[in-house]
Tab-separated table of C-alpha atoms in Angstrom:
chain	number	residue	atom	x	y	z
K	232	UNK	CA	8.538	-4.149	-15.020
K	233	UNK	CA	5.309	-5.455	-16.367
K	234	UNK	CA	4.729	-9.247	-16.627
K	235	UNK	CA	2.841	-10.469	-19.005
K	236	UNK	CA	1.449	-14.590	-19.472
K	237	UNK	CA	-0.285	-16.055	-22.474
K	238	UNK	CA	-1.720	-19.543	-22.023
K	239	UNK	CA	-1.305	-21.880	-24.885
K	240	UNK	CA	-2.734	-25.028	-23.495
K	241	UNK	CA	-0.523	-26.667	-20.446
K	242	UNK	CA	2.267	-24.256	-21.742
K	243	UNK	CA	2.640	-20.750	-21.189
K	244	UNK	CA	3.948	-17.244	-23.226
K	245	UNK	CA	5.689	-14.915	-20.863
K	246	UNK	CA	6.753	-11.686	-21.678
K	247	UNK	CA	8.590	-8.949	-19.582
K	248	UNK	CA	8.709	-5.900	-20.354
K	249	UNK	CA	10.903	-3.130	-19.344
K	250	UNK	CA	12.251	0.112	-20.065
K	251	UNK	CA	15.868	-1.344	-18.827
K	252	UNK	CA	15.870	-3.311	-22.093
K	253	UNK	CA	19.233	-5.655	-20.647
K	254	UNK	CA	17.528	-6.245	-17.053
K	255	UNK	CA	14.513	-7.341	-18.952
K	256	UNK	CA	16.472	-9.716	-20.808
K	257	UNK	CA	18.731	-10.755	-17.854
K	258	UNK	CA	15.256	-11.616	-16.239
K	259	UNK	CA	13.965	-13.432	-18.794
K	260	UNK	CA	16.560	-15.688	-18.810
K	261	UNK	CA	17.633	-16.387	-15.444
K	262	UNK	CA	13.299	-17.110	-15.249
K	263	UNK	CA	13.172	-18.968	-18.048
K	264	UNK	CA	16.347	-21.467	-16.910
K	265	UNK	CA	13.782	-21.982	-14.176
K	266	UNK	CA	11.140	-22.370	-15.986
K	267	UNK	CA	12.551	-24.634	-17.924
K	268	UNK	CA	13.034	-27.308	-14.733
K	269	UNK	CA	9.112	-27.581	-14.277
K	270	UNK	CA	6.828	-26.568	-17.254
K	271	UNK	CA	6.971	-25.926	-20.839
K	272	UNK	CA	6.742	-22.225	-20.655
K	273	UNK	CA	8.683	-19.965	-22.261
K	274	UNK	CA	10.133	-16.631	-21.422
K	275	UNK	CA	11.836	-13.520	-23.304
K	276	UNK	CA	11.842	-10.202	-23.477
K	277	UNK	CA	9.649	-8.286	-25.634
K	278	UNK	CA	7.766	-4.929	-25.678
K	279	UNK	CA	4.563	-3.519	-25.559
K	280	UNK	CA	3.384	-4.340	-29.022
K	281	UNK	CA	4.134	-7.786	-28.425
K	282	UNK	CA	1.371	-8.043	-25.327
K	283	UNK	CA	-1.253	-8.772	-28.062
K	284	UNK	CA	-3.662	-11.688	-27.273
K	285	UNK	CA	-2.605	-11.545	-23.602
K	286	UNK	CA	-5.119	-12.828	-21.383
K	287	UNK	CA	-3.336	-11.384	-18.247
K	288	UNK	CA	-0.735	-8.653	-17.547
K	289	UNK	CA	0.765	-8.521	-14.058
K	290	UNK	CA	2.132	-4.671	-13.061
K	291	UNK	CA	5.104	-4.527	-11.002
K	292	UNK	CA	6.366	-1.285	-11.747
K	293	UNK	CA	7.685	1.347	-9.568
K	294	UNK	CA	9.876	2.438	-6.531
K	295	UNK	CA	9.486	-0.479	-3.654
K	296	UNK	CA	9.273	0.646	-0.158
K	297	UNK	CA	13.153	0.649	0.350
K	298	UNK	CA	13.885	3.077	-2.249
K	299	UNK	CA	10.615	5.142	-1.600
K	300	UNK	CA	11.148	5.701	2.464
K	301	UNK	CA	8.242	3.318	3.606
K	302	UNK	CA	9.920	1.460	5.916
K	303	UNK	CA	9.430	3.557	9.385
K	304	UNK	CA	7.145	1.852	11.789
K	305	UNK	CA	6.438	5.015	12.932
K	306	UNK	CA	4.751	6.259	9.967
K	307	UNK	CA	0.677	5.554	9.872
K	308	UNK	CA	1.034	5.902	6.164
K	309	UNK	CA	2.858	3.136	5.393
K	310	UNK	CA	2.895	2.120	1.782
K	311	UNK	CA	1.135	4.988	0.806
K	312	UNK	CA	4.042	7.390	0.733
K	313	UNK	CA	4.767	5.530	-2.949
K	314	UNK	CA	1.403	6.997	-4.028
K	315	UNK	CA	2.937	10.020	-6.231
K	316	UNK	CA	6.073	8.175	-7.547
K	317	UNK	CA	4.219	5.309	-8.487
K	318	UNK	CA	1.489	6.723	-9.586
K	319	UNK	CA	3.400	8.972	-12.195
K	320	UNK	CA	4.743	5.388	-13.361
K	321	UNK	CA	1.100	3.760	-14.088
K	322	UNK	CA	0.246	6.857	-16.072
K	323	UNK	CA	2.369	5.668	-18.591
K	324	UNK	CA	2.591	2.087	-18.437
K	325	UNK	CA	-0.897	1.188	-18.170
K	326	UNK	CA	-2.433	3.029	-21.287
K	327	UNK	CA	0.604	1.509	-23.130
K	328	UNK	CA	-0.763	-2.143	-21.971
K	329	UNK	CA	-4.636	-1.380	-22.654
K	330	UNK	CA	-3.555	-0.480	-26.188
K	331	UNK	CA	-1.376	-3.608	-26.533
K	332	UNK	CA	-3.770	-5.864	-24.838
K	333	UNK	CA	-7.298	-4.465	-24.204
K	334	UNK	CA	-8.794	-7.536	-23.212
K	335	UNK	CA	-6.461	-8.505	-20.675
K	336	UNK	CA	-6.811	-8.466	-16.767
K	337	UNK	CA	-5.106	-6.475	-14.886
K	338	UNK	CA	-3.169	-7.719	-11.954
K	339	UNK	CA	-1.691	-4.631	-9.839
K	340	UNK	CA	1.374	-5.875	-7.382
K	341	UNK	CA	2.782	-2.725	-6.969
K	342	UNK	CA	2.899	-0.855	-3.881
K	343	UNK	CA	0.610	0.416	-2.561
K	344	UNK	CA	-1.818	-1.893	-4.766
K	345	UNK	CA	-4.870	-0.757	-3.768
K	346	UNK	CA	-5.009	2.765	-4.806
K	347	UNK	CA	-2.959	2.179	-7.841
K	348	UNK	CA	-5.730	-0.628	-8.644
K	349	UNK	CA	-7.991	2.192	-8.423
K	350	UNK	CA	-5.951	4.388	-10.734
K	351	UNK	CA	-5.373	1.208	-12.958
K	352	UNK	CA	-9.422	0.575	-13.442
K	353	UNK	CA	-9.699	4.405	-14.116
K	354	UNK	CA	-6.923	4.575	-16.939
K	355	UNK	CA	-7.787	1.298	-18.715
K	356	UNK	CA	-11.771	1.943	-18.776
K	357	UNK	CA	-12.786	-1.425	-17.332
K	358	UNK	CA	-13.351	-3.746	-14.240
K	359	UNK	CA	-11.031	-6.535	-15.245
K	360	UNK	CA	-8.896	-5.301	-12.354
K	361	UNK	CA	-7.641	-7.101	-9.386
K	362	UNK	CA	-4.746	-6.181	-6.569
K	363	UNK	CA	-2.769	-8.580	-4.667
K	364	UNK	CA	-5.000	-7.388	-1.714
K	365	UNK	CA	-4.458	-8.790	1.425
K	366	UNK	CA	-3.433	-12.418	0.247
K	367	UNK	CA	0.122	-11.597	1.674
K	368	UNK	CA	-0.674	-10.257	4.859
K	369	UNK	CA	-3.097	-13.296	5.657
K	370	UNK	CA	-1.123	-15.894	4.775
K	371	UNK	CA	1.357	-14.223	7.335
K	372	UNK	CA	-1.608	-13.773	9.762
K	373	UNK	CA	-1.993	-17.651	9.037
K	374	UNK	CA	1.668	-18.548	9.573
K	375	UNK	CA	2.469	-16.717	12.935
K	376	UNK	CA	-1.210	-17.947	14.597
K	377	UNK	CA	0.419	-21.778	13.359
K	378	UNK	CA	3.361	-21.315	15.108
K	379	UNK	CA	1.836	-20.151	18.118
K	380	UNK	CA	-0.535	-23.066	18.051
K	381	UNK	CA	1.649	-25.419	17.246
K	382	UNK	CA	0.150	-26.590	14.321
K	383	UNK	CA	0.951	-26.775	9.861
K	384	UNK	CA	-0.015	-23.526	8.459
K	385	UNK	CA	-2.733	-24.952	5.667
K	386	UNK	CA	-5.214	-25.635	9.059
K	387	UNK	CA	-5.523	-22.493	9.993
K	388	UNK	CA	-8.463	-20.347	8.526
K	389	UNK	CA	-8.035	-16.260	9.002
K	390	UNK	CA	-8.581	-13.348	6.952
K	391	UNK	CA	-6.466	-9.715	6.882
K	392	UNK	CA	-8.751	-7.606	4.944
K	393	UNK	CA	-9.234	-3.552	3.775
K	394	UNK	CA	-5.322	-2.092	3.043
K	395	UNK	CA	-2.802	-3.896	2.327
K	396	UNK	CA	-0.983	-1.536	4.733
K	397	UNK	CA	-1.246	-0.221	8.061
K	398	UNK	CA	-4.592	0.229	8.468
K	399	UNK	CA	-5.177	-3.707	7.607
K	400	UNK	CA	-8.019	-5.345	9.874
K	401	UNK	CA	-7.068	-8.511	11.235
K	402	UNK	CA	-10.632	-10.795	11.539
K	403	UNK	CA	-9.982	-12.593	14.755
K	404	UNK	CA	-13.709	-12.900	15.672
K	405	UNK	CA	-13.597	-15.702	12.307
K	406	UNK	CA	-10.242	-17.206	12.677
K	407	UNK	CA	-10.298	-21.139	13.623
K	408	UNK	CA	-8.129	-23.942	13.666
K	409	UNK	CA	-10.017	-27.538	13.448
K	410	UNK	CA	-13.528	-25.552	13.521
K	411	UNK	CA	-12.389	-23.835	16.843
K	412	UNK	CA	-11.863	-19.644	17.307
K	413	UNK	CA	-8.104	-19.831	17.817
K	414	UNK	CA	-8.566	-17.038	20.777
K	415	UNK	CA	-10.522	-20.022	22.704
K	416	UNK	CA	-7.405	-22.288	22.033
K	417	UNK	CA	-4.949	-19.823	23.444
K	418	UNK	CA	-7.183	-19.415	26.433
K	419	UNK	CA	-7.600	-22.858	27.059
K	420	UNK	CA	-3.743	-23.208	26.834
K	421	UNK	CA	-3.310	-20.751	29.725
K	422	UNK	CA	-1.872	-17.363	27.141
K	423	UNK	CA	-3.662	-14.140	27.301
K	424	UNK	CA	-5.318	-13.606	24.123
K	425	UNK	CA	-4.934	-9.529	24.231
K	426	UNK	CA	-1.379	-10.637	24.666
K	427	UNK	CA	-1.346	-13.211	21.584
K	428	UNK	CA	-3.452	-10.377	19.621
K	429	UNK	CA	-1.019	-7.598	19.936
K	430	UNK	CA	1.976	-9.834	19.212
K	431	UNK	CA	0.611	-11.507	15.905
K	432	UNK	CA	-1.012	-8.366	14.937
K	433	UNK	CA	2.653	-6.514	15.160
K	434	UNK	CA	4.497	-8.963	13.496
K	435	UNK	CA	1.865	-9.438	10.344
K	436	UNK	CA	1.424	-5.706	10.140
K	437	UNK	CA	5.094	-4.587	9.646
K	438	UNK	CA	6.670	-8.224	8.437
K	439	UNK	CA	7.688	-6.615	5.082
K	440	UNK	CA	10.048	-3.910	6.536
K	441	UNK	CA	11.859	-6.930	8.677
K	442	UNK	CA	11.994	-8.756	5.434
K	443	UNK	CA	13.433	-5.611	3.886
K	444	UNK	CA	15.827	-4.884	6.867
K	445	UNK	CA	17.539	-8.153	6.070
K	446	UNK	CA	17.772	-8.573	2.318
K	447	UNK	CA	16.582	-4.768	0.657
K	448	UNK	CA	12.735	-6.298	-0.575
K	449	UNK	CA	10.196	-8.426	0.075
K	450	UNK	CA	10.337	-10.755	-2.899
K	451	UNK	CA	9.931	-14.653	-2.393
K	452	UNK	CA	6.442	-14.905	-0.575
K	453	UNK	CA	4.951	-12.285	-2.916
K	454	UNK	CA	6.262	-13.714	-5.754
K	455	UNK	CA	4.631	-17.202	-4.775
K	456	UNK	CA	1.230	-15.106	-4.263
K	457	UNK	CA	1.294	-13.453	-7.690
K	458	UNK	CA	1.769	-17.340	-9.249
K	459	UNK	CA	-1.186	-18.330	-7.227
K	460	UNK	CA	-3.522	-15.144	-8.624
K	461	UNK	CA	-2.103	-15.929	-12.141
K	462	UNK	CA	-3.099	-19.832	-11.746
K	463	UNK	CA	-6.251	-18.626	-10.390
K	464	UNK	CA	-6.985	-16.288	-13.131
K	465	UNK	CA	-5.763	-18.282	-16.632
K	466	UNK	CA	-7.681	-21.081	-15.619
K	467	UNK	CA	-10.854	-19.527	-14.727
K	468	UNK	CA	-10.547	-21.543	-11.125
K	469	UNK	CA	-13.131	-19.305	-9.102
K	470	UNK	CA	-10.630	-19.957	-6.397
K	471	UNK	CA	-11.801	-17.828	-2.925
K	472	UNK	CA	-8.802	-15.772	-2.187
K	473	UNK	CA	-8.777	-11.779	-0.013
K	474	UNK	CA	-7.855	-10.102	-3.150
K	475	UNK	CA	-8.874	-6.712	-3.841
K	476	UNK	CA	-11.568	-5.419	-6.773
K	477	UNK	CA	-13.493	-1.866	-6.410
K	478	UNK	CA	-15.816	-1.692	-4.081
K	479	UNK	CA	-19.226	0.121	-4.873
K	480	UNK	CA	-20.737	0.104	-1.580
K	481	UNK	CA	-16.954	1.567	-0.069
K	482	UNK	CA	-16.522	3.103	-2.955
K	483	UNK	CA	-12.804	2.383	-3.051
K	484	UNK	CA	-10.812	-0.978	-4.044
K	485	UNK	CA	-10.329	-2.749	-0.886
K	486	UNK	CA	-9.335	-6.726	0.161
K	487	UNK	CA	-12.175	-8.937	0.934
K	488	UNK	CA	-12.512	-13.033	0.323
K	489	UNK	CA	-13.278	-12.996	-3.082
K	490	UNK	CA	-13.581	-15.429	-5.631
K	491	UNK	CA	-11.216	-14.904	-8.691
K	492	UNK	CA	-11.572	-16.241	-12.089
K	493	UNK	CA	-10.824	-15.137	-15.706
K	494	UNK	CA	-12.208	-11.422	-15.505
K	495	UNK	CA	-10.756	-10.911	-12.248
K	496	UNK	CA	-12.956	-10.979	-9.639
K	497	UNK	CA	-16.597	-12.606	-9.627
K	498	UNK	CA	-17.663	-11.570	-6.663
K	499	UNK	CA	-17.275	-11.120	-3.356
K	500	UNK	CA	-18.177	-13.015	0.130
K	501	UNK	CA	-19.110	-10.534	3.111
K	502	UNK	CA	-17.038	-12.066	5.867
K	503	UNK	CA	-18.989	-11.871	9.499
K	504	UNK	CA	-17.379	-9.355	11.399
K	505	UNK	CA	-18.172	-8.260	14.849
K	506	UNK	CA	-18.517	-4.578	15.644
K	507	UNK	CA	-15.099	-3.575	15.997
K	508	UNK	CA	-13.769	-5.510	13.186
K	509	UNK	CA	-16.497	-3.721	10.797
K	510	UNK	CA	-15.757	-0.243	12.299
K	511	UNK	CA	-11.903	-0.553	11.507
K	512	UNK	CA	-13.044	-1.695	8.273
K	513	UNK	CA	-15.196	1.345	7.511
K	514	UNK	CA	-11.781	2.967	8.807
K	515	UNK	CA	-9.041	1.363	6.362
K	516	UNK	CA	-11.733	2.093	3.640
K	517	UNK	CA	-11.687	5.827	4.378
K	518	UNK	CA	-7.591	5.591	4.406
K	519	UNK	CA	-7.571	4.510	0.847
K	520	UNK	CA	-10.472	6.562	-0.502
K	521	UNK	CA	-8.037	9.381	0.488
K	522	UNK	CA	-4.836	7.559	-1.123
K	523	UNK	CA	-7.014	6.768	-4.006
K	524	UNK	CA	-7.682	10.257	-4.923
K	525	UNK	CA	-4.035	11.074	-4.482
K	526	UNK	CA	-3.279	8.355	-7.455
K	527	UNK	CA	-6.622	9.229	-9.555
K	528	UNK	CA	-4.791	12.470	-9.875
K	529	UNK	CA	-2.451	11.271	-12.438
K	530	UNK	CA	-5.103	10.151	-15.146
């Protein structure tokens, strides 16, 4: 399914797109009853030709991790076992989108979103490309550290970045609550920060498959995340959120805080890591430069 929105002032156009012509339309309505509650957008089905003017196209195409056999915790790879199916799916859908709407940007949900990102940029010739990154995983990372400290969610300041997947680097050396490193708050309330670390870490790191052993897919807190990009982007916000945009200097696309407007991303802040959290980010960078040339293979 590709998503598409068109702002036309405080309203919005939104389009999906489908090859299942009656789930598109099924969609589109039960959305649009929805829709209907809280703004003045609009939603139908429509096709390709129809994405003309957009100003952003959201990809959620493809096999999810159910269908494609990601869900063993066992497996280092993760997500990127969906490489070659949903790879073989951009291939088609994205040059279909750049003709329809070449100004667009690109917003790649699909998993694994960081190495289709990479095949995305590749097949639509520019850099108006963002994934969903990491903004999942951290707001996890964020939730779990809350309800260990005892404390709302919104105080708590921590990054995941690299893959959105297994190899995901969790910053504690920068995460604080109320200004303070929240390993010096479980230490001062008596728990064994190795022990906290390990925990949270295990429960971030494979919270989608217990979403997906209990209702088939992750859908509700991703689906909040992708409205949040889509604010961010059609309004040209420069909010700072750990999306992910290529990378030059890892010469991959990859999750760091980033600040997101209209074109995607604007640029990027270099978090301060300490030596082990920039050596496992070096690692999860060499992870996807392999994944990425597995999905640059089907340009």
């Amino acid at each position: 399914m590709t998503a598409l929105i068109r702002t036309f002032d405080a309203a919005a156009d939104i389009l999906v797109v489908d090859r299942d012509g009656p789930k598109a339309a099924g969609l589109a309505a039960d959305t649009g009853y929805a829709a209907a509650l809280v703004s003045g957008a609009t939603v139908r089905a429509a096709g390709y030709e129809e994405l003309a003017g957009a100003r952003l196209v959201i990809i959620t195409a493809g096999v999810n991790e159910k269908a494609g056999g990601a869900t063993d915790r066992n497996d280092p790879r993760g997500r990127l076992v969906l490489v070659p199916q949903n790879a073989a799916a951009f291939a088609e859908i994205v040059p279909a989108v750049v003709a329809a709407a070449p100004e667009a940007t690109l917003l790649v949900v699909t998993d694994p979103p960081d190495p289709l990102a990479d095949l995305t940029r590749a097949l639509a010739g520019h850099d108006r490309v963002v994934s969903t990154g990491t903004v999942i995983d951290s707001l996890r990372f964020r939730f779990h550290l809350a309800r260990e400290l005892d404390v709302a969610t919104r105080d708590v300041d921590a990054y995941v970045l690299g893959e959105h997947g297994t190899s995901e680097v969790f910053c504690w050396s920068n995460a604080t609550v109320g200004g303070t490193p929240v390993l010096d708050v479980f230490t001062a309330s008596g728990r064994d920060p190795a022990e906290m670390r390990s925990h949270i870490e295990s429960t971030v790191r494979f919270g989608n498959i217990t979403i997906i052993d209990g209702i088939g897919a992750s859908q509700h807190g991703i689906g909040a995340v992708v409205g949040r990009l889509a604010e961010a982007i059609l309004t040209d916000e420069h909010a700072v959120l750990p999306v992910a945009s290529f990378r030059a200097d890892y010469g991959v696309t990859m999750a760091l805080p980033s600040v997101l407007g209209a074109a995607g991303v604007v640029r990027t802040i270099a978090p301060k890591l300490d030596d082990g959290e920039r050596e496992l980010l070096d690692k999860s960078a060499r992870v996807l430069r392999e994944a990425s040339r597995t999905a640059l293979a089907y340009r």
